[in-house]
C-alpha positions as semicolon CSV with decimal commas, in nm:
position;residue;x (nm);y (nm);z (nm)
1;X;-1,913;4,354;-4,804
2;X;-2,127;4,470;-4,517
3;X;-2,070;4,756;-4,307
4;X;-2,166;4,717;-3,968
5;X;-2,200;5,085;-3,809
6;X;-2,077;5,081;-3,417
7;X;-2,165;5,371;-3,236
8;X;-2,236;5,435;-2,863
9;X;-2,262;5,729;-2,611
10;X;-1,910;5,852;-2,403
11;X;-1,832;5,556;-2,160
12;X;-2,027;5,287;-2,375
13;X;-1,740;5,044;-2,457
14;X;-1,712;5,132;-2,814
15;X;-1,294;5,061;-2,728
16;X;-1,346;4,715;-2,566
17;X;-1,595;4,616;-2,841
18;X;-1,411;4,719;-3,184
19;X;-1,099;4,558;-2,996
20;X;-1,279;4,200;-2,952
21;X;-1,445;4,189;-3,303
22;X;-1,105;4,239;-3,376
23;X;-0,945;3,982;-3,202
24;X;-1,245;3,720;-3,385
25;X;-1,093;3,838;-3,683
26;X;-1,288;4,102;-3,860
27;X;-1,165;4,400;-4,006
28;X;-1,229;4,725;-3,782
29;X;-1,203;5,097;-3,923
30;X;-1,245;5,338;-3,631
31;X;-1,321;5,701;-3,752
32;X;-1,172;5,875;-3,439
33;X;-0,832;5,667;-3,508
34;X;-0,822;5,780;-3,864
35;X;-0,932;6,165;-3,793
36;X;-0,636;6,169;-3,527
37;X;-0,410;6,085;-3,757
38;X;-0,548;6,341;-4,039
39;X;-0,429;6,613;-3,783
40;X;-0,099;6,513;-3,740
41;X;0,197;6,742;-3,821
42;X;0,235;6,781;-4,153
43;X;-0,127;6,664;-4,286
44;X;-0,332;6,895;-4,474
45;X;-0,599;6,867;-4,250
46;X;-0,357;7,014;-3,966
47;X;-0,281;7,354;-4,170
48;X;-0,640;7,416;-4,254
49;X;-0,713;7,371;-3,867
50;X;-0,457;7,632;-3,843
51;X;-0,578;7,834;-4,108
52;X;-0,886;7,835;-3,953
53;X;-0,872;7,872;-3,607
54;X;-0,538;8,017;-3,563
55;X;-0,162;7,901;-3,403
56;X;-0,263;7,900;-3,031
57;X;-0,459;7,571;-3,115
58;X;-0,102;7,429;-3,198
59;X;0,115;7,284;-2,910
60;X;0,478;7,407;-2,944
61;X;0,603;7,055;-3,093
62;X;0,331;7,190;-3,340
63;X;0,107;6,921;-3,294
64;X;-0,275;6,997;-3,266
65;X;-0,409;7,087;-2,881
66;X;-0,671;6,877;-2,907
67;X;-0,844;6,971;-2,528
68;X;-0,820;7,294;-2,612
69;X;-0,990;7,253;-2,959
70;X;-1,278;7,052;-2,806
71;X;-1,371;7,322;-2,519
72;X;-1,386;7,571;-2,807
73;X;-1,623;7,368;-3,017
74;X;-1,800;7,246;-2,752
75;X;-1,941;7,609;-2,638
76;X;-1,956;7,765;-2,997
77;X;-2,175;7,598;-3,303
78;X;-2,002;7,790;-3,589
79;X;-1,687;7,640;-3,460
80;X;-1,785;7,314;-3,435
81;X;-1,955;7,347;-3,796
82;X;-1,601;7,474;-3,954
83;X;-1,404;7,211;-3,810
84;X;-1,627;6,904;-3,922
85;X;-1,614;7,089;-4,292
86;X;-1,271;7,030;-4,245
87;X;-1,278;6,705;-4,122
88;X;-1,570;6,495;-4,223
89;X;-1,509;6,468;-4,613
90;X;-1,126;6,380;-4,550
91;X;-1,286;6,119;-4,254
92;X;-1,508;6,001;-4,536
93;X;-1,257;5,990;-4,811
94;X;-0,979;5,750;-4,617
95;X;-1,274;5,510;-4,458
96;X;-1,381;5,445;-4,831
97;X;-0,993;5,361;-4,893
98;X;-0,979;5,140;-4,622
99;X;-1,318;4,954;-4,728
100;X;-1,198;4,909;-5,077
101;X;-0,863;4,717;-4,980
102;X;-1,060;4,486;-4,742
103;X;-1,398;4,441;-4,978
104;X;-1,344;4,069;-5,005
105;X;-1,428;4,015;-4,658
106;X;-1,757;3,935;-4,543
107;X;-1,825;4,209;-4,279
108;X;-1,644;4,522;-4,157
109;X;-1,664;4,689;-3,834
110;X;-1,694;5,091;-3,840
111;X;-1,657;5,265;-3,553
112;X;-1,867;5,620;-3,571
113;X;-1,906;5,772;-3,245
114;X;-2,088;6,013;-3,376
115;X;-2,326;5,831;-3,613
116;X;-2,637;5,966;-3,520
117;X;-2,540;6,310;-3,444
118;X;-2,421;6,322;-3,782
119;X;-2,685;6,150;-3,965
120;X;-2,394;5,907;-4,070
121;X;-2,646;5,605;-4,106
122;X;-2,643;5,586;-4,466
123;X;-2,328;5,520;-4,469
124;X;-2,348;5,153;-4,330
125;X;-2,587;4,853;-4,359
126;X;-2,631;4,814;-4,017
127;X;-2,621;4,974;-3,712
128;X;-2,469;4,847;-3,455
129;X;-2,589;5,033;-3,057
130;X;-2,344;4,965;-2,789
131;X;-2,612;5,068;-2,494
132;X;-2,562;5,181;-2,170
133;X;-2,795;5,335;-1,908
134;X;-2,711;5,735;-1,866
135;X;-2,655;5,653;-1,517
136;X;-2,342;5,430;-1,574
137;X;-2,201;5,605;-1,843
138;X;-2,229;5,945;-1,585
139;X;-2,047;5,688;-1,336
140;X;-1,805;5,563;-1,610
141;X;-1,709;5,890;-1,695
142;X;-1,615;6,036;-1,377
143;X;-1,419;5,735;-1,293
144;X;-1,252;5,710;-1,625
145;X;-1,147;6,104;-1,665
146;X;-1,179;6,252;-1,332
147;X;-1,486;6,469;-1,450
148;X;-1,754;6,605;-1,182
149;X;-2,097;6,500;-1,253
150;X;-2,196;6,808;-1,388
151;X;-1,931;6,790;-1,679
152;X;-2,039;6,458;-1,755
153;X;-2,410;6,569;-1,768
154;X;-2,285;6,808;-1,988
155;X;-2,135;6,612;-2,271
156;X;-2,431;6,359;-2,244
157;X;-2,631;6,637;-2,345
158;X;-2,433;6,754;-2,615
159;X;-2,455;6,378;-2,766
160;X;-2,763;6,228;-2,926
161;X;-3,016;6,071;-2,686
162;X;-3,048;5,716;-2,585
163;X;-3,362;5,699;-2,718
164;X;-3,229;5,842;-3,069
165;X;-2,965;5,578;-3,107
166;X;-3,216;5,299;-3,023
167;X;-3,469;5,432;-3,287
168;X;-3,170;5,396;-3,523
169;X;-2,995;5,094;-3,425
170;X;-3,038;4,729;-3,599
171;X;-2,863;4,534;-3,368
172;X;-2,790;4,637;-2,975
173;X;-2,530;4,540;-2,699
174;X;-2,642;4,588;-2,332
175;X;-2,294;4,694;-2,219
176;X;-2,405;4,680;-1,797
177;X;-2,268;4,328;-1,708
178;X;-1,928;4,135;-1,702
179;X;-1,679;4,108;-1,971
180;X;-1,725;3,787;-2,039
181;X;-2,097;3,903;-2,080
182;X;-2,000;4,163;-2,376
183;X;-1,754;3,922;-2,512
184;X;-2,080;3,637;-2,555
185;X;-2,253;3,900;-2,713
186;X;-2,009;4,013;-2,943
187;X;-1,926;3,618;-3,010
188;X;-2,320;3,572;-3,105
189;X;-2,313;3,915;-3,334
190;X;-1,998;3,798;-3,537
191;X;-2,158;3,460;-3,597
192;X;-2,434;3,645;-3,710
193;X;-2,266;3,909;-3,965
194;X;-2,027;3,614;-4,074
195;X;-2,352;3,493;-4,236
196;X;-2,508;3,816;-4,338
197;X;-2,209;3,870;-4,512
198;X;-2,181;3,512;-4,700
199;X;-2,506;3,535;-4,816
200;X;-2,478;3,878;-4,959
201;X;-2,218;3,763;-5,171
């Protein structure tokens, strides 16, 4: 089966696009869904958050304060290092479950955020760049989360650069027009993995 790698900056659409390859009928893992649910109460990923970082990262329904997890990471490297040891391998482990029940089909969107920060490549055939101009996803993301400019500079520059994804990337959306816009491109791609995929067979 291939693995088509989707991965875009904050603001790029990543949402909108995984949710309309869906709707044409292929099979979508999304990382960031399956790590959220790796951290809910009573999942061994939750206690070893604990164990690590202490009890004031839990809310009092003992669920996992998640904004208060990502400030901490964001401003301290060892941090962020401990918590993708945590994470990553178990993220790893339950995509390759997911794969292997849907191997018979011809493609599968991943969703990975993160890919190139990561150096996640390898694990897909293709990459897949949802791309957006800095600009708009600065605009996006004050819009979309109330954040100043500044913040939003901020976690662009914590994030790999456009250029790096575009080095990277095998196939790209230019996310800057209508809907309908995305939605012909994404039409085009999944005509175009459909057939990747049958002929890898």
């Amino acid at each position: 089966m291939l693995k088509i790698g989707l991965t875009g900056g904050i603001a790029s659409g990543k949402t909108m696009v995984s949710d309309y390859f869906a709707h044409l009928g292929a099979p979508v893992i999304d990382t960031d869904q399956i790590s959220r649910e790796l951290v809910e109460p009573g999942k061994p990923a939750l206690a070893d958050i604990q164990n690590q970082f202490g009890a004031r990262f839990l809310l009092a329904d003992g669920s996992l304060n998640r904004r208060l997890l990502r400030e901490h990471i964001f401003t301290d490297a060892a941090a962020k290092a401990a918590l993708e040891a945590i994470l990553h391998p178990a993220i790893r482990a339950e995509t390759e479950r997911r794969l292997y029940r849907i191997k018979n089909e011809p493609y599968a969107i991943l969703v990975v955020p993160l890919l190139v920060e990561n150096n996640l490549d390898a694990m897909v055939d293709r990459v897949l760049l949802l791309d957006v101009p800095e600009s708009l996803q600065i605009q996006r993301v004050c819009q979309r989360d109330g954040s100043s400019k500044e913040q939003a500079k901020k976690i662009l520059a914590a994030q790999a650069s456009r250029k790096a994804r575009r080095n990277i990337a095998d196939d790209i959306i230019l996310n800057t027009g209508t809907l309908q816009d995305l939605h012909r491109q994404v039409e085009k791609l999944h005509e175009h993995y459909l057939s990747l995929g049958s002929r890898s067979d």
